[in-house]
mmCIF file of C-alpha atoms in Angstrom:
data_model
loop_
_atom_site.group_PDB
_atom_site.id
_atom_site.type_symbol
_atom_site.label_atom_id
_atom_site.label_comp_id
_atom_site.label_asym_id
_atom_site.label_seq_id
_atom_site.Cartn_x
_atom_site.Cartn_y
_atom_site.Cartn_z
ATOM 1 C CA UNK A 1 -87.313 -5.108 15.631
ATOM 2 C CA UNK A 2 -85.313 -8.316 15.142
ATOM 3 C CA UNK A 3 -85.843 -8.020 11.395
ATOM 4 C CA UNK A 4 -84.384 -4.483 11.432
ATOM 5 C CA UNK A 5 -81.317 -5.612 13.412
ATOM 6 C CA UNK A 6 -80.620 -8.516 11.053
ATOM 7 C CA UNK A 7 -80.973 -6.224 8.036
ATOM 8 C CA UNK A 8 -78.579 -3.672 9.624
ATOM 9 C CA UNK A 9 -75.872 -6.273 10.388
ATOM 10 C CA UNK A 10 -76.147 -7.858 6.935
ATOM 11 C CA UNK A 11 -75.719 -4.419 5.351
ATOM 12 C CA UNK A 12 -72.648 -3.641 7.459
ATOM 13 C CA UNK A 13 -71.112 -7.049 6.634
ATOM 14 C CA UNK A 14 -71.647 -6.425 2.941
ATOM 15 C CA UNK A 15 -69.929 -3.011 3.187
ATOM 16 C CA UNK A 16 -66.977 -4.506 5.086
ATOM 17 C CA UNK A 17 -66.594 -7.304 2.537
ATOM 18 C CA UNK A 18 -66.717 -4.883 -0.364
ATOM 19 C CA UNK A 19 -64.161 -2.564 1.273
ATOM 20 C CA UNK A 20 -61.789 -5.466 2.061
ATOM 21 C CA UNK A 21 -62.031 -6.758 -1.507
ATOM 22 C CA UNK A 22 -61.262 -3.277 -2.834
ATOM 23 C CA UNK A 23 -58.203 -3.013 -0.552
ATOM 24 C CA UNK A 24 -56.931 -6.396 -1.717
ATOM 25 C CA UNK A 25 -57.347 -5.415 -5.337
ATOM 26 C CA UNK A 26 -55.537 -2.124 -4.701
ATOM 27 C CA UNK A 27 -52.644 -3.901 -2.962
ATOM 28 C CA UNK A 28 -52.462 -6.457 -5.765
ATOM 29 C CA UNK A 29 -52.343 -3.726 -8.389
ATOM 30 C CA UNK A 30 -49.603 -1.879 -6.498
ATOM 31 C CA UNK A 31 -47.405 -4.979 -6.064
ATOM 32 C CA UNK A 32 -47.741 -6.382 -9.573
ATOM 33 C CA UNK A 33 -46.769 -3.529 -11.843
ATOM 34 C CA UNK A 34 -45.924 -5.616 -14.925
ATOM 35 C CA UNK A 35 -46.513 -9.187 -15.949
ATOM 36 C CA UNK A 36 -43.886 -11.869 -15.374
ATOM 37 C CA UNK A 37 -42.732 -12.060 -18.973
ATOM 38 C CA UNK A 38 -42.079 -8.337 -19.112
ATOM 39 C CA UNK A 39 -40.241 -8.452 -15.791
ATOM 40 C CA UNK A 40 -37.974 -11.269 -17.043
ATOM 41 C CA UNK A 41 -37.216 -9.273 -20.168
ATOM 42 C CA UNK A 42 -36.253 -6.263 -18.090
ATOM 43 C CA UNK A 43 -34.017 -8.434 -15.887
ATOM 44 C CA UNK A 44 -32.212 -9.849 -18.922
ATOM 45 C CA UNK A 45 -31.702 -6.335 -20.300
ATOM 46 C CA UNK A 46 -30.332 -5.173 -16.946
ATOM 47 C CA UNK A 47 -27.759 -7.957 -16.673
ATOM 48 C CA UNK A 48 -26.701 -7.402 -20.297
ATOM 49 C CA UNK A 49 -26.265 -3.683 -19.540
ATOM 50 C CA UNK A 50 -24.116 -4.415 -16.492
ATOM 51 C CA UNK A 51 -21.885 -6.773 -18.483
ATOM 52 C CA UNK A 52 -21.403 -4.108 -21.144
ATOM 53 C CA UNK A 53 -20.581 -1.355 -18.626
ATOM 54 C CA UNK A 54 -18.382 -3.321 -16.192
ATOM 55 C CA UNK A 55 -15.437 -5.619 -16.886
ATOM 56 C CA UNK A 56 -15.138 -7.318 -13.483
ATOM 57 C CA UNK A 57 -17.665 -9.409 -11.563
ATOM 58 C CA UNK A 58 -17.404 -10.527 -7.955
ATOM 59 C CA UNK A 59 -19.448 -13.651 -7.162
ATOM 60 C CA UNK A 60 -20.583 -13.525 -3.520
ATOM 61 C CA UNK A 61 -22.400 -15.892 -1.175
ATOM 62 C CA UNK A 62 -25.375 -14.338 0.617
ATOM 63 C CA UNK A 63 -26.367 -17.031 3.110
ATOM 64 C CA UNK A 64 -28.001 -15.640 6.283
ATOM 65 C CA UNK A 65 -27.838 -12.064 4.940
ATOM 66 C CA UNK A 66 -30.932 -9.974 5.658
ATOM 67 C CA UNK A 67 -32.528 -7.403 3.393
ATOM 68 C CA UNK A 68 -31.552 -4.511 5.657
ATOM 69 C CA UNK A 69 -27.932 -5.648 5.710
ATOM 70 C CA UNK A 70 -27.949 -5.993 1.917
ATOM 71 C CA UNK A 71 -29.403 -2.512 1.616
ATOM 72 C CA UNK A 72 -26.444 -1.154 3.597
ATOM 73 C CA UNK A 73 -24.016 -2.869 1.217
ATOM 74 C CA UNK A 74 -25.812 -1.366 -1.782
ATOM 75 C CA UNK A 75 -25.591 2.091 -0.231
ATOM 76 C CA UNK A 76 -21.861 1.689 0.454
ATOM 77 C CA UNK A 77 -21.207 0.555 -3.133
ATOM 78 C CA UNK A 78 -23.347 3.202 -4.794
ATOM 79 C CA UNK A 79 -21.418 4.869 -7.593
ATOM 80 C CA UNK A 80 -18.657 2.241 -7.623
ATOM 81 C CA UNK A 81 -20.450 -1.058 -8.213
ATOM 82 C CA UNK A 82 -23.835 -2.627 -8.895
ATOM 83 C CA UNK A 83 -25.282 -5.508 -6.881
ATOM 84 C CA UNK A 84 -27.546 -7.987 -8.640
ATOM 85 C CA UNK A 85 -29.473 -10.909 -7.152
ATOM 86 C CA UNK A 86 -32.084 -13.231 -8.564
ATOM 87 C CA UNK A 87 -33.083 -16.820 -9.105
ATOM 88 C CA UNK A 88 -30.222 -18.977 -10.296
ATOM 89 C CA UNK A 89 -32.163 -20.286 -13.289
ATOM 90 C CA UNK A 90 -33.018 -16.758 -14.395
ATOM 91 C CA UNK A 91 -29.443 -15.567 -13.917
ATOM 92 C CA UNK A 92 -28.091 -18.469 -15.979
ATOM 93 C CA UNK A 93 -30.654 -17.824 -18.720
ATOM 94 C CA UNK A 94 -29.827 -14.100 -18.773
ATOM 95 C CA UNK A 95 -26.071 -14.776 -19.004
ATOM 96 C CA UNK A 96 -26.549 -17.350 -21.774
ATOM 97 C CA UNK A 97 -28.442 -14.763 -23.854
ATOM 98 C CA UNK A 98 -25.607 -12.221 -23.769
ATOM 99 C CA UNK A 99 -23.610 -11.670 -26.947
ATOM 100 C CA UNK A 100 -20.180 -12.333 -25.400
ATOM 101 C CA UNK A 101 -19.366 -16.041 -25.071
ATOM 102 C CA UNK A 102 -16.753 -15.352 -22.345
ATOM 103 C CA UNK A 103 -19.544 -14.770 -19.846
ATOM 104 C CA UNK A 104 -20.497 -18.447 -20.088
ATOM 105 C CA UNK A 105 -17.621 -19.270 -17.729
ATOM 106 C CA UNK A 106 -19.628 -17.703 -14.874
ATOM 107 C CA UNK A 107 -22.585 -20.089 -15.225
ATOM 108 C CA UNK A 108 -20.986 -23.097 -13.406
ATOM 109 C CA UNK A 109 -20.397 -20.905 -10.341
ATOM 110 C CA UNK A 110 -24.014 -19.758 -10.029
ATOM 111 C CA UNK A 111 -25.231 -22.267 -7.481
ATOM 112 C CA UNK A 112 -26.598 -21.785 -4.011
ATOM 113 C CA UNK A 113 -27.557 -18.402 -2.630
ATOM 114 C CA UNK A 114 -25.185 -16.263 -4.690
ATOM 115 C CA UNK A 115 -25.219 -12.800 -6.197
ATOM 116 C CA UNK A 116 -23.146 -10.754 -8.647
ATOM 117 C CA UNK A 117 -21.356 -7.473 -7.954
ATOM 118 C CA UNK A 118 -20.276 -5.614 -11.100
ATOM 119 C CA UNK A 119 -17.420 -3.119 -10.891
ATOM 120 C CA UNK A 120 -14.522 -1.515 -12.731
ATOM 121 C CA UNK A 121 -12.625 -0.587 -9.584
ATOM 122 C CA UNK A 122 -10.225 -2.303 -7.235
ATOM 123 C CA UNK A 123 -11.402 -5.796 -6.355
ATOM 124 C CA UNK A 124 -9.374 -5.893 -3.139
ATOM 125 C CA UNK A 125 -11.156 -2.790 -1.864
ATOM 126 C CA UNK A 126 -14.511 -4.273 -2.874
ATOM 127 C CA UNK A 127 -13.762 -7.516 -1.045
ATOM 128 C CA UNK A 128 -12.719 -5.678 2.121
ATOM 129 C CA UNK A 129 -15.908 -3.618 2.009
ATOM 130 C CA UNK A 130 -17.983 -6.814 1.890
ATOM 131 C CA UNK A 131 -16.155 -8.107 4.964
ATOM 132 C CA UNK A 132 -16.759 -4.842 6.819
ATOM 133 C CA UNK A 133 -20.547 -5.102 6.505
ATOM 134 C CA UNK A 134 -20.955 -8.141 8.729
ATOM 135 C CA UNK A 135 -23.418 -8.335 11.594
ATOM 136 C CA UNK A 136 -23.512 -10.584 14.646
ATOM 137 C CA UNK A 137 -26.162 -13.283 14.714
ATOM 138 C CA UNK A 138 -27.232 -15.820 17.355
ATOM 139 C CA UNK A 139 -26.802 -19.535 16.820
ATOM 140 C CA UNK A 140 -29.665 -21.440 15.252
ATOM 141 C CA UNK A 141 -30.364 -25.161 15.275
ATOM 142 C CA UNK A 142 -29.095 -26.790 12.098
ATOM 143 C CA UNK A 143 -26.829 -23.912 11.082
ATOM 144 C CA UNK A 144 -23.239 -24.627 10.047
ATOM 145 C CA UNK A 145 -20.659 -22.929 12.254
ATOM 146 C CA UNK A 146 -18.505 -20.645 10.060
ATOM 147 C CA UNK A 147 -15.845 -20.312 12.757
ATOM 148 C CA UNK A 148 -14.590 -21.775 16.028
ATOM 149 C CA UNK A 149 -16.927 -21.069 18.963
ATOM 150 C CA UNK A 150 -15.272 -20.849 22.376
ATOM 151 C CA UNK A 151 -17.051 -20.161 25.672
ATOM 152 C CA UNK A 152 -14.632 -18.242 27.918
ATOM 153 C CA UNK A 153 -13.981 -19.319 31.449
ATOM 154 C CA UNK A 154 -15.214 -17.321 34.402
ATOM 155 C CA UNK A 155 -18.611 -16.237 35.713
ATOM 156 C CA UNK A 156 -21.429 -16.746 33.247
ATOM 157 C CA UNK A 157 -24.193 -14.922 35.133
ATOM 158 C CA UNK A 158 -26.432 -17.956 35.662
ATOM 159 C CA UNK A 159 -27.666 -19.179 39.016
ATOM 160 C CA UNK A 160 -26.816 -22.541 40.534
ATOM 161 C CA UNK A 161 -30.054 -24.136 39.317
ATOM 162 C CA UNK A 162 -28.588 -24.430 35.788
ATOM 163 C CA UNK A 163 -25.723 -26.685 36.923
ATOM 164 C CA UNK A 164 -27.372 -29.831 35.583
ATOM 165 C CA UNK A 165 -27.500 -28.338 32.097
ATOM 166 C CA UNK A 166 -23.715 -27.801 32.072
ATOM 167 C CA UNK A 167 -23.168 -31.309 33.421
ATOM 168 C CA UNK A 168 -25.140 -32.758 30.511
ATOM 169 C CA UNK A 169 -22.715 -31.038 28.127
ATOM 170 C CA UNK A 170 -19.639 -32.194 30.108
ATOM 171 C CA UNK A 171 -18.662 -28.635 31.002
ATOM 172 C CA UNK A 172 -16.814 -28.294 34.293
ATOM 173 C CA UNK A 173 -18.284 -25.615 36.540
ATOM 174 C CA UNK A 174 -18.136 -24.448 40.128
ATOM 175 C CA UNK A 175 -20.461 -22.434 42.334
ATOM 176 C CA UNK A 176 -19.162 -19.077 43.541
ATOM 177 C CA UNK A 177 -21.449 -16.737 45.502
ATOM 178 C CA UNK A 178 -24.548 -18.509 44.275
ATOM 179 C CA UNK A 179 -23.589 -18.217 40.596
ATOM 180 C CA UNK A 180 -22.016 -20.623 38.111
ATOM 181 C CA UNK A 181 -18.394 -20.168 37.095
ATOM 182 C CA UNK A 182 -16.959 -22.044 34.115
ATOM 183 C CA UNK A 183 -13.617 -23.564 35.108
ATOM 184 C CA UNK A 184 -11.870 -23.709 31.701
ATOM 185 C CA UNK A 185 -12.403 -22.360 28.218
ATOM 186 C CA UNK A 186 -14.778 -24.640 26.326
ATOM 187 C CA UNK A 187 -14.498 -25.252 22.573
ATOM 188 C CA UNK A 188 -18.179 -25.720 21.925
ATOM 189 C CA UNK A 189 -18.186 -25.844 18.115
ATOM 190 C CA UNK A 190 -15.523 -26.355 15.500
ATOM 191 C CA UNK A 191 -15.615 -24.689 12.111
ATOM 192 C CA UNK A 192 -17.998 -26.648 9.885
ATOM 193 C CA UNK A 193 -19.925 -28.310 12.738
ATOM 194 C CA UNK A 194 -23.694 -28.301 12.745
ATOM 195 C CA UNK A 195 -25.299 -26.453 15.650
ATOM 196 C CA UNK A 196 -27.384 -28.795 17.803
ATOM 197 C CA UNK A 197 -30.277 -27.969 20.138
ATOM 198 C CA UNK A 198 -28.121 -28.127 23.289
ATOM 199 C CA UNK A 199 -25.435 -25.807 21.902
ATOM 200 C CA UNK A 200 -28.075 -23.397 20.662
ATOM 201 C CA UNK A 201 -29.842 -23.230 24.043
ATOM 202 C CA UNK A 202 -26.553 -22.789 25.907
ATOM 203 C CA UNK A 203 -25.347 -19.933 23.688
ATOM 204 C CA UNK A 204 -28.698 -18.179 23.945
ATOM 205 C CA UNK A 205 -28.726 -18.550 27.742
ATOM 206 C CA UNK A 206 -25.256 -17.015 27.937
ATOM 207 C CA UNK A 207 -26.238 -14.225 25.570
ATOM 208 C CA UNK A 208 -23.476 -15.095 23.093
ATOM 209 C CA UNK A 209 -23.918 -14.311 19.397
ATOM 210 C CA UNK A 210 -20.984 -16.290 17.993
ATOM 211 C CA UNK A 211 -21.504 -15.876 14.263
ATOM 212 C CA UNK A 212 -20.893 -12.970 11.901
ATOM 213 C CA UNK A 213 -22.829 -13.061 8.659
ATOM 214 C CA UNK A 214 -22.324 -11.012 5.539
ATOM 215 C CA UNK A 215 -21.551 -11.224 1.850
ATOM 216 C CA UNK A 216 -18.698 -13.709 1.369
ATOM 217 C CA UNK A 217 -16.687 -13.241 -1.869
ATOM 218 C CA UNK A 218 -16.180 -16.604 -3.573
ATOM 219 C CA UNK A 219 -14.891 -16.104 -7.101
ATOM 220 C CA UNK A 220 -13.881 -13.351 -9.514
ATOM 221 C CA UNK A 221 -14.602 -12.947 -13.221
ATOM 222 C CA UNK A 222 -12.109 -10.781 -15.075
ATOM 223 C CA UNK A 223 -11.473 -10.659 -18.818
ATOM 224 C CA UNK A 224 -12.956 -14.060 -19.565
ATOM 225 C CA UNK A 225 -11.314 -15.902 -16.648
ATOM 226 C CA UNK A 226 -12.820 -17.026 -13.334
ATOM 227 C CA UNK A 227 -10.545 -17.522 -10.347
ATOM 228 C CA UNK A 228 -10.748 -17.661 -6.562
ATOM 229 C CA UNK A 229 -10.646 -14.552 -4.380
ATOM 230 C CA UNK A 230 -7.522 -15.982 -2.705
ATOM 231 C CA UNK A 231 -5.606 -14.495 -5.653
ATOM 232 C CA UNK A 232 -6.228 -11.042 -4.180
ATOM 233 C CA UNK A 233 -3.966 -11.929 -1.236
ATOM 234 C CA UNK A 234 -0.963 -12.467 -3.519
ATOM 235 C CA UNK A 235 1.532 -9.574 -3.425
ATOM 236 C CA UNK A 236 4.224 -8.538 -5.917
ATOM 237 C CA UNK A 237 6.883 -9.975 -3.610
ATOM 238 C CA UNK A 238 5.139 -13.376 -3.723
ATOM 239 C CA UNK A 239 5.023 -13.306 -7.520
ATOM 240 C CA UNK A 240 8.695 -12.311 -7.772
ATOM 241 C CA UNK A 241 9.738 -15.021 -5.310
ATOM 242 C CA UNK A 242 7.865 -17.735 -7.237
ATOM 243 C CA UNK A 243 9.365 -16.465 -10.496
ATOM 244 C CA UNK A 244 12.909 -16.630 -9.148
ATOM 245 C CA UNK A 245 12.314 -20.167 -7.869
ATOM 246 C CA UNK A 246 11.222 -21.194 -11.347
ATOM 247 C CA UNK A 247 14.258 -19.526 -12.944
ATOM 248 C CA UNK A 248 16.631 -21.340 -10.596
ATOM 249 C CA UNK A 249 14.991 -24.710 -11.368
ATOM 250 C CA UNK A 250 15.169 -24.075 -15.115
ATOM 251 C CA UNK A 251 18.843 -23.107 -14.812
ATOM 252 C CA UNK A 252 19.632 -26.255 -12.792
ATOM 253 C CA UNK A 253 17.951 -28.565 -15.309
ATOM 254 C CA UNK A 254 19.590 -26.790 -18.241
ATOM 255 C CA UNK A 255 23.050 -27.147 -16.684
ATOM 256 C CA UNK A 256 22.521 -30.873 -16.138
ATOM 257 C CA UNK A 257 21.371 -31.599 -19.689
ATOM 258 C CA UNK A 258 23.805 -29.075 -21.223
ATOM 259 C CA UNK A 259 21.170 -26.985 -22.968
ATOM 260 C CA UNK A 260 21.845 -23.240 -23.023
ATOM 261 C CA UNK A 261 19.079 -20.725 -22.455
ATOM 262 C CA UNK A 262 18.603 -17.311 -20.880
ATOM 263 C CA UNK A 263 18.633 -18.800 -17.368
ATOM 264 C CA UNK A 264 21.641 -21.113 -17.770
ATOM 265 C CA UNK A 265 23.987 -19.099 -20.028
ATOM 266 C CA UNK A 266 25.370 -16.881 -17.203
ATOM 267 C CA UNK A 267 26.213 -19.988 -15.152
ATOM 268 C CA UNK A 268 27.772 -21.689 -18.180
ATOM 269 C CA UNK A 269 29.970 -18.670 -18.878
ATOM 270 C CA UNK A 270 31.195 -18.561 -15.272
ATOM 271 C CA UNK A 271 31.857 -22.290 -15.184
ATOM 272 C CA UNK A 272 33.730 -22.074 -18.484
ATOM 273 C CA UNK A 273 35.876 -19.225 -17.155
ATOM 274 C CA UNK A 274 36.718 -21.308 -14.066
ATOM 275 C CA UNK A 275 37.818 -24.211 -16.255
ATOM 276 C CA UNK A 276 39.999 -22.009 -18.491
ATOM 277 C CA UNK A 277 41.573 -20.341 -15.459
ATOM 278 C CA UNK A 278 42.372 -23.719 -13.928
ATOM 279 C CA UNK A 279 44.110 -24.822 -17.142
ATOM 280 C CA UNK A 280 46.078 -21.557 -17.318
ATOM 281 C CA UNK A 281 47.300 -21.914 -13.748
ATOM 282 C CA UNK A 282 48.418 -25.496 -14.319
ATOM 283 C CA UNK A 283 50.263 -24.715 -17.572
ATOM 284 C CA UNK A 284 52.314 -21.923 -19.130
ATOM 285 C CA UNK A 285 49.293 -20.585 -20.976
ATOM 286 C CA UNK A 286 48.447 -17.064 -19.879
ATOM 287 C CA UNK A 287 45.930 -14.350 -20.579
ATOM 288 C CA UNK A 288 45.276 -11.004 -18.882
ATOM 289 C CA UNK A 289 42.776 -12.297 -16.343
ATOM 290 C CA UNK A 290 45.004 -15.257 -15.430
ATOM 291 C CA UNK A 291 48.173 -13.178 -14.874
ATOM 292 C CA UNK A 292 46.840 -11.676 -11.649
ATOM 293 C CA UNK A 293 45.969 -15.108 -10.288
ATOM 294 C CA UNK A 294 49.448 -16.425 -11.189
ATOM 295 C CA UNK A 295 51.106 -13.432 -9.512
ATOM 296 C CA UNK A 296 49.114 -14.056 -6.366
ATOM 297 C CA UNK A 297 50.158 -17.692 -6.256
ATOM 298 C CA UNK A 298 53.791 -16.731 -6.857
ATOM 299 C CA UNK A 299 54.001 -14.146 -4.037
ATOM 300 C CA UNK A 300 50.920 -13.959 -1.769
ATOM 301 C CA UNK A 301 52.662 -11.506 0.595
ATOM 302 C CA UNK A 302 52.641 -8.825 -2.076
ATOM 303 C CA UNK A 303 48.857 -8.667 -1.884
ATOM 304 C CA UNK A 304 48.732 -8.151 1.890
ATOM 305 C CA UNK A 305 47.186 -4.763 2.620
ATOM 306 C CA UNK A 306 48.936 -2.747 5.337
ATOM 307 C CA UNK A 307 46.727 -1.676 8.201
ATOM 308 C CA UNK A 308 45.919 2.076 8.012
ATOM 309 C CA UNK A 309 47.556 4.318 10.593
ATOM 310 C CA UNK A 310 44.335 6.106 11.380
ATOM 311 C CA UNK A 311 42.753 2.881 12.350
ATOM 312 C CA UNK A 312 45.443 2.212 14.934
ATOM 313 C CA UNK A 313 45.148 5.702 16.362
ATOM 314 C CA UNK A 314 41.412 5.456 16.588
ATOM 315 C CA UNK A 315 41.579 2.088 18.219
ATOM 316 C CA UNK A 316 40.648 2.120 21.849
ATOM 317 C CA UNK A 317 43.500 2.288 24.270
ATOM 318 C CA UNK A 318 44.528 -0.921 25.862
ATOM 319 C CA UNK A 319 43.165 -1.495 29.231
ATOM 320 C CA UNK A 320 45.459 -0.442 31.989
ATOM 321 C CA UNK A 321 47.193 -3.250 33.664
ATOM 322 C CA UNK A 322 45.196 -4.347 36.562
ATOM 323 C CA UNK A 323 47.043 -4.029 39.901
ATOM 324 C CA UNK A 324 48.295 -7.206 41.345
ATOM 325 C CA UNK A 325 46.038 -8.510 44.060
ATOM 326 C CA UNK A 326 47.383 -7.765 47.502
ATOM 327 C CA UNK A 327 48.126 -10.610 49.782
ATOM 328 C CA UNK A 328 45.351 -11.134 52.188
ATOM 329 C CA UNK A 329 46.265 -10.599 55.794
ATOM 330 C CA UNK A 330 45.542 -13.393 58.099
ATOM 331 C CA UNK A 331 42.891 -12.457 60.563
ATOM 332 C CA UNK A 332 42.683 -13.509 64.128
ATOM 333 C CA UNK A 333 39.775 -15.681 63.239
ATOM 334 C CA UNK A 334 42.091 -17.889 61.195
ATOM 335 C CA UNK A 335 44.296 -18.678 64.243
ATOM 336 C CA UNK A 336 41.753 -21.119 65.590
ATOM 337 C CA UNK A 337 41.522 -19.381 68.924
ATOM 338 C CA UNK A 338 45.281 -18.836 69.483
ATOM 339 C CA UNK A 339 46.905 -15.411 69.963
ATOM 340 C CA UNK A 340 50.484 -14.157 69.882
ATOM 341 C CA UNK A 341 50.640 -13.971 73.664
ATOM 342 C CA UNK A 342 49.592 -17.570 74.315
#
């Protein structure tokens, strides 16, 4: 009987091992569709296709971005742009194998956890869409704070037993109705600070998710040039203002050194006219434009413009003369207690 039981269990173990090995082989075959060399070749062809179809590339940072969040960005950009991620070494190798040498300017910016978004549309709209797809995330130990973290004052929902924890962080609190109230707003983390264990525990206890993570646009490739995304914030008014400042500086320098150009010639002509007019007024020399100035200096009253009649009629009437204040009668109270019959 014992021999039969041992034979039965050994047979069942063999079947289970064979079935598990078959499942593993099936999963392995499903995951690995092509070999690595073929997959690299397909990746290089894909990036070369994107460069040929699109003229603009947005380089984005994807730190702390999950796969589900990235899937939502892909769905929002479908039909307008293509999102491409991969290992930095593979991306650099694929870009270096493209036929256009202008794409080489992108290689120095492929460092860290970055991706490429190819598009022919408006880059400002694409940047705003990346900012819209941000999700809240809790603080983690060792993470770099991307923004200022402030704990608001007021009740925090914790019981009085947690007072010692706040005291260790030098946070002023008070007990109200058996719960902890934070006295003042607390700046827990500055932008760029590293999250420590105490800050992480405190934020998690308070149920605060202070960070928003998403694709962060870093740089833009357009027509062979790579520049920062801050350029997208520049308006036409900013460009015109900077241009006019440059024109005024060029005109000032040109006037000092006496070199005529398109910016300084109008000022030179005006200054020359002022000099000629001054000479004409001081001498008997005259010309049509100087005659009017000489006539004005000879008789300034002739150039006084009479006030229009309509203006006087429409003017508001003068205020009526205020009546003279009547003399105040002396009251009996001012007689200091005396009357006429005393």
